[in-house]
Coordinates of C-alpha atoms in Angstrom, one line a residue:
Chain F
M1 CA -0.6 39.9 -15.6
L2 CA -3.7 39.5 -17.8
D3 CA -1.4 38.5 -20.7
A4 CA 0.2 35.8 -18.6
I5 CA -3.2 34.4 -17.8
I6 CA -4.4 34.4 -21.4
A7 CA -1.1 32.9 -22.6
H8 CA -1.5 30.0 -20.3
Y9 CA -5.3 29.7 -20.5
N10 CA -5.3 25.9 -20.9
Y11 CA -3.5 25.5 -17.6
W12 CA -6.1 27.7 -15.9
L13 CA -8.8 25.5 -17.5
V14 CA -7.0 22.4 -16.1
I15 CA -6.9 23.8 -12.6
F16 CA -10.5 24.9 -12.9
L17 CA -11.6 21.4 -13.9
M18 CA -9.4 19.8 -11.3
M19 CA -11.0 21.8 -8.5
I20 CA -14.5 21.2 -9.8
G21 CA -13.8 17.5 -9.9
L22 CA -12.3 17.4 -6.4
Y23 CA -15.1 19.6 -5.0
I24 CA -17.8 17.2 -6.4
V25 CA -16.0 14.2 -4.9
I26 CA -15.8 15.9 -1.5
S27 CA -19.2 17.6 -1.4
R28 CA -21.7 15.2 -3.0
G29 CA -23.3 12.4 -1.0
N30 CA -24.6 10.6 -4.0
L31 CA -22.2 7.7 -4.9
V32 CA -22.7 8.0 -8.6
K33 CA -22.0 11.8 -8.6
K34 CA -18.8 11.1 -6.7
I35 CA -17.6 8.9 -9.5
V36 CA -18.6 11.7 -12.0
G37 CA -16.5 14.1 -10.0
L38 CA -13.6 11.6 -10.0
N39 CA -13.9 11.4 -13.8
I40 CA -13.7 15.2 -14.2
F41 CA -10.7 15.3 -11.9
Q42 CA -8.9 12.7 -14.0
T43 CA -9.9 14.4 -17.2
S44 CA -8.2 17.5 -16.0
V45 CA -4.9 15.6 -15.7
F46 CA -5.3 14.2 -19.2
L47 CA -5.6 17.8 -20.4
L48 CA -2.5 18.8 -18.4
Y49 CA -0.4 16.1 -20.1
I50 CA -1.7 16.9 -23.6
T51 CA -1.0 20.6 -23.0
L52 CA 2.6 20.0 -22.1
G53 CA 3.2 17.9 -25.2
K54 CA 2.3 20.8 -27.5
V55 CA 5.3 22.5 -29.1
N56 CA 4.8 25.9 -30.7
G57 CA 4.6 25.5 -34.4
G58 CA 5.1 21.8 -34.2
T59 CA 3.2 19.4 -36.4
A60 CA 2.0 15.8 -35.9
P61 CA 5.0 13.5 -35.4
I62 CA 4.8 11.5 -38.7
L63 CA 8.0 10.4 -40.4
T64 CA 8.9 12.7 -43.3
D65 CA 12.1 13.5 -45.2
K66 CA 11.9 17.2 -44.4
P67 CA 13.3 18.5 -41.1
E68 CA 10.3 19.7 -39.1
T69 CA 9.4 20.6 -35.6
F70 CA 7.3 18.0 -34.0
S71 CA 5.0 18.1 -31.0
N72 CA 6.0 15.7 -28.3
P73 CA 4.0 12.4 -28.9
L74 CA 5.0 10.8 -25.6
P75 CA 2.4 12.5 -23.3
H76 CA -0.4 11.4 -25.7
V77 CA 0.8 7.8 -25.3
L78 CA 1.0 8.1 -21.6
I79 CA -2.5 9.6 -21.5
L80 CA -3.9 6.8 -23.6
T81 CA -2.8 4.5 -20.7
A82 CA -4.2 6.8 -18.1
I83 CA -7.6 6.9 -20.0
V84 CA -7.7 3.1 -19.9
V85 CA -7.0 3.2 -16.2
G86 CA -9.7 5.9 -15.8
V87 CA -12.3 3.7 -17.6
A88 CA -11.4 0.7 -15.5
T89 CA -11.7 2.7 -12.3
T90 CA -15.1 4.1 -13.4
A91 CA -16.4 0.7 -14.4
L92 CA -15.3 -0.8 -11.1
G93 CA -16.7 2.1 -9.2
F94 CA -20.1 1.8 -10.8
A95 CA -20.1 -2.0 -10.3
L96 CA -19.6 -1.4 -6.6
V97 CA -22.4 1.2 -6.6
V98 CA -24.7 -1.4 -8.2
R99 CA -23.8 -3.9 -5.4
I100 CA -24.3 -1.3 -2.7
R101 CA -27.7 -0.3 -4.2
E102 CA -28.7 -4.0 -4.2
S103 CA -27.8 -4.6 -0.5
Y104 CA -28.5 -1.2 1.1
G105 CA -31.3 -0.1 -1.2
S106 CA -29.8 3.4 -1.5
I107 CA -26.9 5.2 -3.1
E108 CA -27.0 8.2 -0.8
E109 CA -24.0 8.2 1.6
D110 CA -26.1 9.6 4.4
D111 CA -28.7 6.8 4.2
I112 CA -26.0 4.2 4.0
L113 CA -24.2 5.6 7.1
A114 CA -27.5 5.7 9.0
T115 CA -28.1 2.1 8.2
E116 CA -24.7 1.1 9.3
R117 CA -25.0 3.1 12.5
A118 CA -28.3 1.4 13.3
E119 CA -26.7 -2.0 12.7
D120 CA -23.9 -1.0 15.1
E121 CA -26.3 -0.1 17.8
I122 CA -28.1 -3.4 17.4
A123 CA -24.8 -5.2 17.7
V124 CA -23.8 -3.2 20.8
N125 CA -27.2 -3.9 22.5
E126 CA -26.9 -7.6 21.7
A127 CA -23.5 -7.6 23.3
L128 CA -24.7 -5.9 26.4
S129 CA -27.9 -7.9 26.9
Chain T
M1 CA 20.4 -20.9 -18.4
S2 CA 22.3 -17.7 -19.0
L3 CA 19.5 -16.5 -21.2
L4 CA 17.0 -17.1 -18.4
S5 CA 19.1 -15.6 -15.7
E6 CA 19.5 -12.5 -17.9
H7 CA 15.8 -12.0 -17.9
I8 CA 15.2 -12.6 -14.2
P9 CA 14.0 -9.0 -13.5
V10 CA 11.2 -9.2 -16.0
L11 CA 10.1 -12.7 -15.0
Q12 CA 9.4 -11.3 -11.6
V13 CA 6.5 -9.3 -13.0
A14 CA 5.6 -11.1 -16.2
V15 CA 4.9 -14.5 -14.7
P16 CA 2.2 -13.3 -12.2
L17 CA 0.8 -10.9 -14.8
L18 CA 0.4 -13.6 -17.5
S19 CA -0.9 -16.3 -15.1
A20 CA -3.7 -13.9 -13.9
P21 CA -5.9 -14.3 -17.0
L22 CA -5.1 -18.0 -17.1
C23 CA -6.3 -18.2 -13.5
S24 CA -9.7 -16.7 -14.4
L25 CA -10.3 -19.6 -16.9
L26 CA -9.8 -22.3 -14.3
R27 CA -12.9 -23.8 -12.8
G28 CA -13.4 -25.1 -9.3
V29 CA -11.8 -24.3 -6.0
R30 CA -8.5 -26.1 -6.0
L31 CA -7.0 -25.3 -9.4
P32 CA -7.0 -21.5 -9.2
W33 CA -5.4 -21.7 -5.7
L34 CA -2.7 -24.2 -6.9
L35 CA -1.8 -21.9 -9.8
A36 CA -1.6 -18.8 -7.5
L37 CA 0.5 -20.8 -5.0
A38 CA 2.9 -22.0 -7.7
V39 CA 3.3 -18.4 -9.1
S40 CA 3.8 -17.0 -5.6
W41 CA 6.5 -19.5 -4.8
F42 CA 8.1 -18.8 -8.2
A43 CA 8.1 -15.1 -7.6
F44 CA 9.6 -15.6 -4.1
A45 CA 12.4 -17.7 -5.6
I46 CA 13.1 -15.0 -8.2
S47 CA 13.2 -12.3 -5.6
I48 CA 15.7 -14.3 -3.5
L49 CA 17.9 -14.7 -6.6
L50 CA 17.6 -11.0 -7.3
L51 CA 18.6 -10.0 -3.8
I52 CA 21.6 -12.4 -3.9
Q53 CA 22.7 -11.0 -7.3
V54 CA 22.3 -7.4 -6.1
M55 CA 24.2 -8.0 -2.9
D56 CA 27.1 -9.7 -4.8
S57 CA 27.5 -7.7 -7.9
G58 CA 25.6 -4.4 -7.5
D59 CA 22.6 -2.9 -9.3
I60 CA 20.9 -4.7 -12.1
S61 CA 19.5 -2.7 -15.0
Y62 CA 17.1 -4.5 -17.4
H63 CA 16.1 -2.8 -20.6
M64 CA 12.5 -3.6 -21.5
G65 CA 12.4 -4.7 -25.2
N66 CA 16.0 -3.8 -25.5
W67 CA 15.3 -0.1 -25.7
A68 CA 18.1 1.7 -23.9
P69 CA 17.1 4.0 -21.1
P70 CA 16.1 6.9 -20.7
F71 CA 14.0 6.3 -23.8
G72 CA 12.8 2.8 -23.1
I73 CA 11.4 1.5 -19.8
E74 CA 14.1 0.3 -17.5
Y75 CA 13.7 -2.2 -14.7
R76 CA 16.3 -1.3 -12.1
V77 CA 17.0 -3.4 -9.1
D78 CA 19.2 -2.2 -6.2
V79 CA 19.4 -3.3 -2.6
I80 CA 16.3 -1.4 -1.5
N81 CA 13.8 -2.7 -4.0
A82 CA 15.3 -6.2 -4.0
F83 CA 14.5 -6.1 -0.3
V84 CA 11.0 -4.8 -0.8
L85 CA 10.4 -7.4 -3.6
L86 CA 11.5 -10.1 -1.1
I87 CA 9.0 -8.8 1.5
I88 CA 6.1 -8.8 -1.0
S89 CA 6.7 -12.2 -2.6
G90 CA 7.7 -13.7 0.8
I91 CA 4.4 -12.7 2.4
S92 CA 2.5 -13.9 -0.6
A93 CA 4.4 -17.3 -0.5
V94 CA 3.4 -17.8 3.2
A95 CA -0.1 -16.3 2.9
L96 CA -1.2 -18.6 0.0
P97 CA -0.8 -22.0 1.8
Y98 CA -2.9 -20.4 4.5
A99 CA -5.4 -19.0 2.0
R100 CA -7.1 -22.2 0.8
L101 CA -9.3 -23.0 3.8
S102 CA -9.8 -19.4 4.8
V103 CA -10.9 -18.3 1.3
A104 CA -13.0 -21.4 0.9
H105 CA -14.8 -20.4 4.0
E106 CA -15.2 -16.7 3.3
V107 CA -15.6 -16.4 -0.5
D108 CA -18.3 -17.7 -2.8
P109 CA -17.0 -21.0 -4.2
R110 CA -18.1 -20.1 -7.7
R111 CA -15.9 -17.0 -7.6
H112 CA -12.5 -18.5 -6.6
G113 CA -11.1 -18.3 -10.2
Q114 CA -11.8 -14.6 -10.2
F115 CA -10.7 -14.1 -6.6
Y116 CA -7.2 -15.6 -7.3
T117 CA -7.0 -13.7 -10.6
A118 CA -7.5 -10.4 -8.7
Y119 CA -4.9 -11.7 -6.1
L120 CA -2.3 -12.4 -8.8
L121 CA -3.0 -9.0 -10.4
C122 CA -2.5 -7.3 -7.1
L123 CA 0.8 -9.2 -6.6
T124 CA 1.8 -8.2 -10.1
G125 CA 1.1 -4.5 -9.4
L126 CA 2.9 -4.4 -6.1
L127 CA 6.0 -6.2 -7.6
G128 CA 5.9 -3.9 -10.6
V129 CA 5.8 -0.7 -8.7
T130 CA 8.8 -1.9 -6.8
I131 CA 10.9 -3.1 -9.6
T132 CA 10.4 -0.5 -12.3
G133 CA 12.7 2.4 -12.8
D134 CA 10.2 4.5 -14.7
A135 CA 8.0 7.1 -13.0
F136 CA 4.9 6.7 -15.2
N137 CA 5.3 2.9 -15.0
I138 CA 5.0 3.2 -11.3
F139 CA 1.6 4.8 -11.7
V140 CA 0.4 2.1 -14.1
F141 CA 1.4 -0.7 -11.8
L142 CA 0.0 1.2 -8.8
E143 CA -3.4 1.3 -10.5
I144 CA -3.2 -2.4 -11.4
S145 CA -2.5 -3.2 -7.7
S146 CA -5.1 -0.8 -6.4
L147 CA -7.9 -1.8 -8.8
S148 CA -7.4 -5.5 -7.9
A149 CA -7.2 -4.6 -4.2
Y150 CA -10.6 -2.9 -4.4
V151 CA -12.0 -6.1 -5.9
L152 CA -10.4 -8.2 -3.3
I153 CA -11.8 -6.1 -0.5
A154 CA -15.3 -6.1 -2.0
A155 CA -15.0 -10.0 -2.0
G156 CA -15.6 -9.8 1.7
A157 CA -19.2 -8.7 1.0
R158 CA -20.4 -12.3 1.5
Q159 CA -19.4 -12.0 5.2
D160 CA -20.4 -8.4 5.8
R161 CA -21.9 -6.0 3.2
R162 CA -19.8 -3.2 4.6
A163 CA -17.0 -4.6 2.5
L164 CA -18.7 -2.9 -0.4
T165 CA -18.8 0.6 1.1
A166 CA -15.2 0.1 2.4
A167 CA -14.0 -0.9 -1.1
Y168 CA -15.9 2.1 -2.6
N169 CA -14.3 4.6 -0.2
Y170 CA -10.9 3.1 -0.8
L171 CA -11.6 3.4 -4.6
V172 CA -12.4 7.1 -4.4
L173 CA -9.5 8.0 -2.1
G174 CA -7.1 5.7 -3.8
T175 CA -7.9 7.1 -7.2
V176 CA -7.5 10.7 -5.9
G177 CA -4.1 9.6 -4.5
A178 CA -2.9 8.0 -7.7
T179 CA -4.1 10.9 -9.7
F180 CA -2.2 13.3 -7.5
F181 CA 0.9 11.2 -8.0
V182 CA 0.4 11.4 -11.8
I183 CA 0.0 15.2 -11.7
G184 CA 3.3 15.3 -9.8
V185 CA 5.0 13.1 -12.3
G186 CA 3.6 15.3 -15.1
L187 CA 5.0 18.5 -13.5
L188 CA 8.4 16.9 -13.2
Y189 CA 8.2 15.7 -16.8
M190 CA 7.2 19.2 -17.9
V191 CA 10.5 20.6 -16.5
T192 CA 12.9 17.7 -17.2
G193 CA 11.5 15.9 -20.2
T194 CA 12.3 12.5 -18.7
L195 CA 10.4 9.8 -16.8
N196 CA 13.3 7.5 -16.0
I197 CA 14.0 7.8 -12.3
A198 CA 17.8 7.7 -12.5
D199 CA 17.7 10.3 -15.4
L200 CA 15.2 12.4 -13.5
A201 CA 17.4 12.5 -10.5
E202 CA 20.3 13.9 -12.5
R203 CA 18.3 16.5 -14.4
I204 CA 16.5 17.7 -11.4
R205 CA 19.7 18.6 -9.5
P206 CA 20.1 22.1 -11.0
L207 CA 16.4 22.8 -10.7
A208 CA 15.9 22.9 -7.0
D209 CA 14.4 26.4 -7.1
N210 CA 12.0 25.6 -9.9
R211 CA 8.4 26.1 -8.8
A212 CA 7.1 23.3 -11.0
V213 CA 9.6 20.9 -9.4
Q214 CA 8.5 21.9 -5.9
A215 CA 4.8 21.6 -6.8
G216 CA 5.5 18.2 -8.4
F217 CA 7.2 17.1 -5.2
A218 CA 4.2 18.1 -3.1
F219 CA 1.8 16.3 -5.4
I220 CA 3.8 13.1 -5.3
I221 CA 4.2 13.1 -1.5
I222 CA 0.5 13.9 -0.9
G223 CA -0.6 11.3 -3.5
M224 CA 1.6 8.5 -2.0
G225 CA 0.8 9.7 1.5
L226 CA -2.9 8.8 0.7
K227 CA -1.8 5.4 -0.6
L228 CA 0.4 4.6 2.4
A229 CA -2.3 5.8 4.9
M230 CA -0.1 8.5 6.4
F231 CA -2.0 10.2 9.1
P232 CA -4.5 12.1 8.6
M233 CA -5.0 10.4 5.2
H234 CA -5.6 7.0 6.7
T235 CA -9.5 7.1 6.8
W236 CA -9.9 4.5 4.1
L237 CA -7.7 1.9 5.9
P238 CA -9.6 0.7 9.0
N239 CA -12.8 -0.3 7.1
A240 CA -10.9 -1.7 4.2
Y241 CA -8.8 -4.0 6.5
T242 CA -11.8 -4.9 8.7
Y243 CA -14.2 -6.1 6.1
A244 CA -11.8 -7.7 3.5
P245 CA -11.5 -11.5 3.6
S246 CA -8.9 -12.6 6.1
T247 CA -6.3 -13.6 3.5
V248 CA -6.7 -10.3 1.7
T249 CA -6.1 -8.4 5.0
V250 CA -3.0 -10.5 5.7
F251 CA -1.6 -9.7 2.2
L252 CA -2.6 -6.1 1.9
A253 CA -1.7 -5.1 5.5
S254 CA 1.8 -6.6 5.1
T255 CA 2.5 -5.3 1.6
A256 CA 0.4 -2.6 0.0
T257 CA 1.2 0.3 2.3
K258 CA 4.9 -0.9 2.4
V259 CA 5.2 -0.5 -1.4
S260 CA 3.8 3.1 -1.1
V261 CA 6.4 3.8 1.5
Y262 CA 9.0 2.5 -0.9
V263 CA 7.9 4.9 -3.6
V264 CA 8.0 7.8 -1.1
L265 CA 11.6 6.8 -0.1
R266 CA 12.5 6.5 -3.8
F267 CA 11.3 10.0 -4.6
L268 CA 12.6 11.6 -1.4
F269 CA 16.1 10.2 -1.6
T270 CA 16.9 9.0 -5.1
V271 CA 15.1 11.7 -7.1
F272 CA 15.2 14.7 -4.7
G273 CA 17.6 14.0 -1.9
P274 CA 17.5 15.7 1.5
A275 CA 20.1 18.3 0.3
Y276 CA 17.3 20.3 -1.3
G277 CA 16.1 22.8 1.2
F278 CA 12.4 22.2 0.6
V279 CA 12.8 18.4 1.0
G280 CA 14.7 18.8 4.3
L281 CA 12.0 21.1 5.6
T282 CA 9.2 18.6 5.0
F283 CA 11.1 16.1 7.3
E284 CA 11.0 18.3 10.3
Y285 CA 7.8 20.2 9.8
I286 CA 5.5 17.7 8.1
F287 CA 6.6 14.1 8.5
L288 CA 7.7 14.5 12.2
P289 CA 4.5 15.9 13.7
L290 CA 2.2 13.7 11.5
A291 CA 4.2 10.6 12.4
I292 CA 3.9 11.3 16.1
L293 CA 0.2 12.1 15.8
A294 CA -0.3 8.8 13.9
M295 CA 1.6 6.9 16.7
F296 CA -0.7 8.2 19.4
I297 CA -4.0 8.7 17.7
G298 CA -3.7 5.3 15.9
S299 CA -2.9 3.5 19.1
T300 CA -5.5 5.3 21.2
A301 CA -8.2 4.6 18.6
A302 CA -7.1 0.9 18.6
I303 CA -7.7 0.7 22.4
Y304 CA -11.3 1.6 22.0
Q305 CA -12.2 -0.8 19.2
T306 CA -14.3 -3.9 19.8
N307 CA -13.8 -5.5 16.4
L308 CA -10.3 -7.1 16.6
K309 CA -9.6 -6.7 12.9
R310 CA -10.3 -3.0 13.2
L311 CA -8.2 -2.8 16.3
F312 CA -5.2 -4.1 14.4
A313 CA -6.0 -1.9 11.5
Y314 CA -5.8 1.2 13.7
S315 CA -2.6 -0.2 15.1
S316 CA -1.3 -0.4 11.5
V317 CA -1.9 3.4 11.3
A318 CA 0.2 3.8 14.4
Q319 CA 2.9 1.5 13.0
L320 CA 3.0 3.4 9.7
G321 CA 3.7 6.4 12.0
Y322 CA 6.9 4.7 13.2
I323 CA 7.9 4.1 9.6
V324 CA 7.3 7.8 8.6
L325 CA 9.1 8.9 11.8
G326 CA 12.2 7.0 10.7
I327 CA 12.2 9.1 7.5
A328 CA 11.6 12.3 9.5
L329 CA 14.7 11.6 11.6
G330 CA 16.7 11.9 8.4
N331 CA 19.8 10.1 9.7
I332 CA 21.2 6.7 9.0
A333 CA 19.8 5.1 12.2
G334 CA 16.4 6.5 11.5
L335 CA 16.3 5.4 7.9
T336 CA 17.6 1.9 8.9
A337 CA 14.6 1.7 11.3
T338 CA 12.2 2.7 8.5
V339 CA 13.5 0.0 6.1
L340 CA 13.7 -2.6 8.9
H341 CA 10.2 -1.8 10.0
L342 CA 8.9 -2.4 6.5
F343 CA 10.0 -6.0 6.9
N344 CA 9.3 -6.3 10.7
H345 CA 5.8 -4.8 10.5
A346 CA 4.9 -7.1 7.6
L347 CA 5.9 -10.1 9.9
M348 CA 3.9 -8.9 12.9
K349 CA 0.8 -7.8 11.1
G350 CA 0.9 -10.8 8.8
A351 CA 1.0 -13.1 11.9
L352 CA -1.8 -11.2 13.8
F353 CA -4.2 -11.0 10.9
M354 CA -3.5 -14.7 10.1
A355 CA -4.4 -15.6 13.7
L356 CA -7.6 -13.5 13.4
G357 CA -8.4 -15.4 10.2
C358 CA -8.1 -18.6 12.2
V359 CA -10.6 -17.2 14.8
A360 CA -12.9 -16.0 12.0
L361 CA -12.9 -19.5 10.5
R362 CA -14.1 -21.0 13.8
I363 CA -16.5 -18.4 15.2
G364 CA -17.3 -16.0 12.4
A365 CA -16.9 -12.4 13.5
V366 CA -13.9 -11.5 15.5
S367 CA -15.1 -9.2 18.3
I368 CA -13.6 -8.7 21.7
N369 CA -16.7 -10.3 23.3
G370 CA -16.7 -13.2 20.8
V371 CA -13.2 -14.3 21.7
R372 CA -13.8 -14.4 25.5
G373 CA -12.4 -17.7 26.9
L374 CA -11.2 -18.8 23.5
G375 CA -7.6 -18.9 24.8
R376 CA -8.2 -22.4 26.3
E377 CA -10.0 -23.7 23.3
M378 CA -7.7 -22.4 20.6
P379 CA -4.4 -22.5 22.4
W380 CA -2.1 -22.3 19.4
T381 CA -3.9 -19.5 17.7
F382 CA -4.0 -17.3 20.9
A383 CA -0.4 -18.2 21.7
A384 CA 0.5 -16.8 18.3
I385 CA -1.5 -13.6 19.0
A386 CA 0.4 -13.2 22.2
G387 CA 3.8 -13.8 20.5
A388 CA 3.1 -11.4 17.7
G389 CA 1.5 -9.0 20.1
L390 CA 4.8 -8.9 22.1
S391 CA 6.6 -8.1 18.9
L392 CA 4.1 -5.3 18.2
I393 CA 4.8 -3.8 21.6
G394 CA 8.5 -4.1 21.0
V395 CA 9.7 -6.5 23.7
P396 CA 13.4 -7.4 23.5
S397 CA 14.2 -10.5 21.4
T398 CA 11.3 -9.6 19.0
V399 CA 11.6 -7.8 15.7
G400 CA 9.5 -4.9 17.0
F401 CA 12.3 -4.2 19.5
I402 CA 14.9 -4.0 16.8
S403 CA 12.9 -1.4 14.8
K404 CA 12.2 0.7 17.9
W405 CA 15.8 0.4 19.1
Y406 CA 17.1 2.0 15.8
L407 CA 14.3 4.6 15.9
I408 CA 15.4 5.7 19.4
L409 CA 19.1 5.7 18.4
G410 CA 18.1 7.9 15.5
A411 CA 16.2 10.3 17.7
L412 CA 19.0 10.5 20.2
E413 CA 21.5 11.1 17.4
N414 CA 19.5 14.3 16.5
S415 CA 19.3 14.9 20.2
W416 CA 15.5 14.9 19.9
W417 CA 15.1 13.2 23.3
P418 CA 11.4 14.1 23.6
V419 CA 10.8 12.1 20.4
A420 CA 12.6 9.1 22.0
L421 CA 10.4 9.4 25.0
L422 CA 7.3 9.5 22.8
I423 CA 8.3 6.4 21.0
V424 CA 8.5 4.5 24.4
A425 CA 5.2 6.1 25.6
S426 CA 3.4 5.1 22.4
S427 CA 4.6 1.5 22.9
L428 CA 2.9 1.5 26.2
L429 CA -0.4 2.2 24.4
A430 CA 0.3 -1.0 22.4
V431 CA 0.6 -2.9 25.7
I432 CA -3.0 -1.8 26.5
Y433 CA -4.7 -3.0 23.4
V434 CA -2.7 -6.2 23.2
W435 CA -3.5 -6.9 26.8
K436 CA -7.2 -6.3 26.2
I437 CA -7.2 -9.2 23.8
I438 CA -5.1 -11.5 26.0
E439 CA -7.3 -10.7 29.0
A440 CA -10.5 -11.5 27.1
A441 CA -9.1 -14.7 25.6
Y442 CA -7.5 -16.2 28.7
F443 CA -9.4 -14.8 31.6
G444 CA -12.8 -14.0 30.1
V445 CA -15.8 -16.3 30.4
A446 CA -17.2 -17.8 27.2
P447 CA -20.4 -16.1 26.1
E448 CA -23.5 -18.2 26.6
G449 CA -24.6 -20.3 23.7
R450 CA -21.2 -20.9 22.2
G451 CA -20.5 -24.5 21.9
P452 CA -17.0 -26.0 22.1
V453 CA -14.7 -24.5 19.5
A454 CA -12.0 -26.6 17.8
E455 CA -8.5 -25.4 17.2
A456 CA -7.8 -24.1 13.7
P457 CA -6.6 -26.7 11.2
L458 CA -2.9 -27.4 10.9
E459 CA -2.9 -26.1 7.3
M460 CA -3.6 -22.6 8.7
L461 CA -1.6 -22.9 11.9
A462 CA 1.7 -23.8 10.1
P463 CA 2.0 -20.6 8.1
L464 CA 0.8 -18.6 11.1
W465 CA 3.5 -20.1 13.3
L466 CA 6.1 -19.7 10.6
M467 CA 5.4 -16.0 10.8
V468 CA 5.5 -15.9 14.6
V469 CA 8.8 -17.8 14.7
A470 CA 10.2 -15.4 12.1
N471 CA 9.2 -12.5 14.5
F472 CA 11.4 -14.0 17.1
Y473 CA 14.2 -15.4 14.9
F474 CA 14.8 -12.0 13.2
G475 CA 14.5 -10.4 16.6
I476 CA 17.3 -12.4 18.1
D477 CA 19.5 -12.8 15.0
A478 CA 19.0 -9.4 13.3
D479 CA 22.3 -9.4 11.4
L480 CA 20.8 -10.2 8.1
T481 CA 18.0 -7.6 8.1
T482 CA 20.0 -4.8 9.8
S483 CA 22.9 -5.2 7.4
V484 CA 20.5 -4.9 4.4
A485 CA 18.6 -2.0 5.9
G486 CA 21.8 -0.3 7.0
K487 CA 23.2 -0.6 3.4
V488 CA 20.0 0.9 2.0
A489 CA 20.1 3.8 4.4
A490 CA 23.7 4.5 3.6
T491 CA 23.1 4.5 -0.1
F492 CA 20.1 6.8 0.2
L493 CA 21.8 9.3 2.4
G494 CA 25.1 9.0 0.4
S495 CA 23.4 9.6 -2.9
G496 CA 21.4 12.6 -1.7
S497 CA 24.2 14.8 -0.5

């Protein structure tokens, strides 16, 4: 049992990071921290892909004349794309947080929700009066 | 000419993709719109050609950069994705003529270049997800369409600042969904060593008992379930649709969730197939109850909304329930209903959100109190809401009826008659919320202080009525759509077993 865990330790790390990331996204009310959680979550997936490209005893896949075992380069390429997507998501997320801060004056989810509820009540009262 | 026709599949995606950066360079209000319009019409023409070609001579396989699959990226067009491509580009082709006045009213005039750039990127992403035959490529295009959709929704901030929080929530949930999808694809890749969907389907066949394959399946379905707003993962949808600019709501409500449904169908039937025990089980124990809950909770929530855009957004949650229900039935009639409803729901919701956009152009916000008495002042707009509303309810001679007819046939074929009754019962809920609007518009008294309201301009009414007429045309003469949908259902169920 213990051997199996140690032999696959990077998968355990991946799961650990994934859960931390997801937990931050769910539990934090601060909009910036949510994006940090999202980043950790995405990073765990990058690690998952890199891990599964590793071949035991394989070297870097560079063209040589000698027959050699290579690690699989494809997951690295895929993850380069995924990193770019992650950067774009983070940038867009932060841009939205900046705009939210400008118009609500807060980046705490609770404050924003309270503001929105107050607005709703005003709208309802206006409709009734 | 033959060189060009050979490259039709890649033009479908490449033209919108390359014109997007071009669009951001254009100044003013008119030029970016004209470019987006030209590109949309071009994409629509291409998708018609593709559908004709596929119906005549079978699947098309296009090798990107001439690298043979499964090593290179393959664009693979068969009847189902040719049909979905047609829905996406068709809606875009109708929505853009409508867009000019609506966007000019709702979006900052200095930002039109960027707005249409995001629009074209969103179109590219949705078309790309549909046409590609490569699982990782689906993820990349999905993120292109999602990232641009967040931008488009946030563009509604000029009208209501809640567009920002709606876009932010969608961003967080959408990214979690897409990441789940990519984890699932990674797990499948780990076991099979391939990303090409056709190749994946073959290599996965002997691996039905493999834990990694089963986990991958679960991750993909949950991830795409978030993207398609399958109940109870729909929480991002109502606010996103409510606060986005009208044109964006028309486009996203008719296409974005449909594309996610397509990806689910592709993985359920082409890659896995209902013959695998664990796939068949999800139909009855996960899709069926969630679909029925979506139908009822979505419709009930819609009844209590005062903002009309949000009302129809909740109704979309319910309608997606019908789409998922068709999958859950797992027979030809049910699947035909699912594929039909992709098209039919795009027509109804496209028309309804277009009509609300017309109202928003004249009176600003679209609340139930705001539209009181408007039926007499904007007769064409509200007649359109009534027509599309009938279709939403599923009255005979509308497209909504055709979808529900096949759903009920499918339910009876499984002898799940309580399900058939529930379909009828949930349609009655739709009667309530559509009636609520009709009552307010035609029998309500105009609120004090509202001056006379003019009818919406012809430029917006024409696309709106085109959609409404399509609702009735394809409801009366359903041969074309049902034959395509039936063919799709037969291929899916044939290939799985």
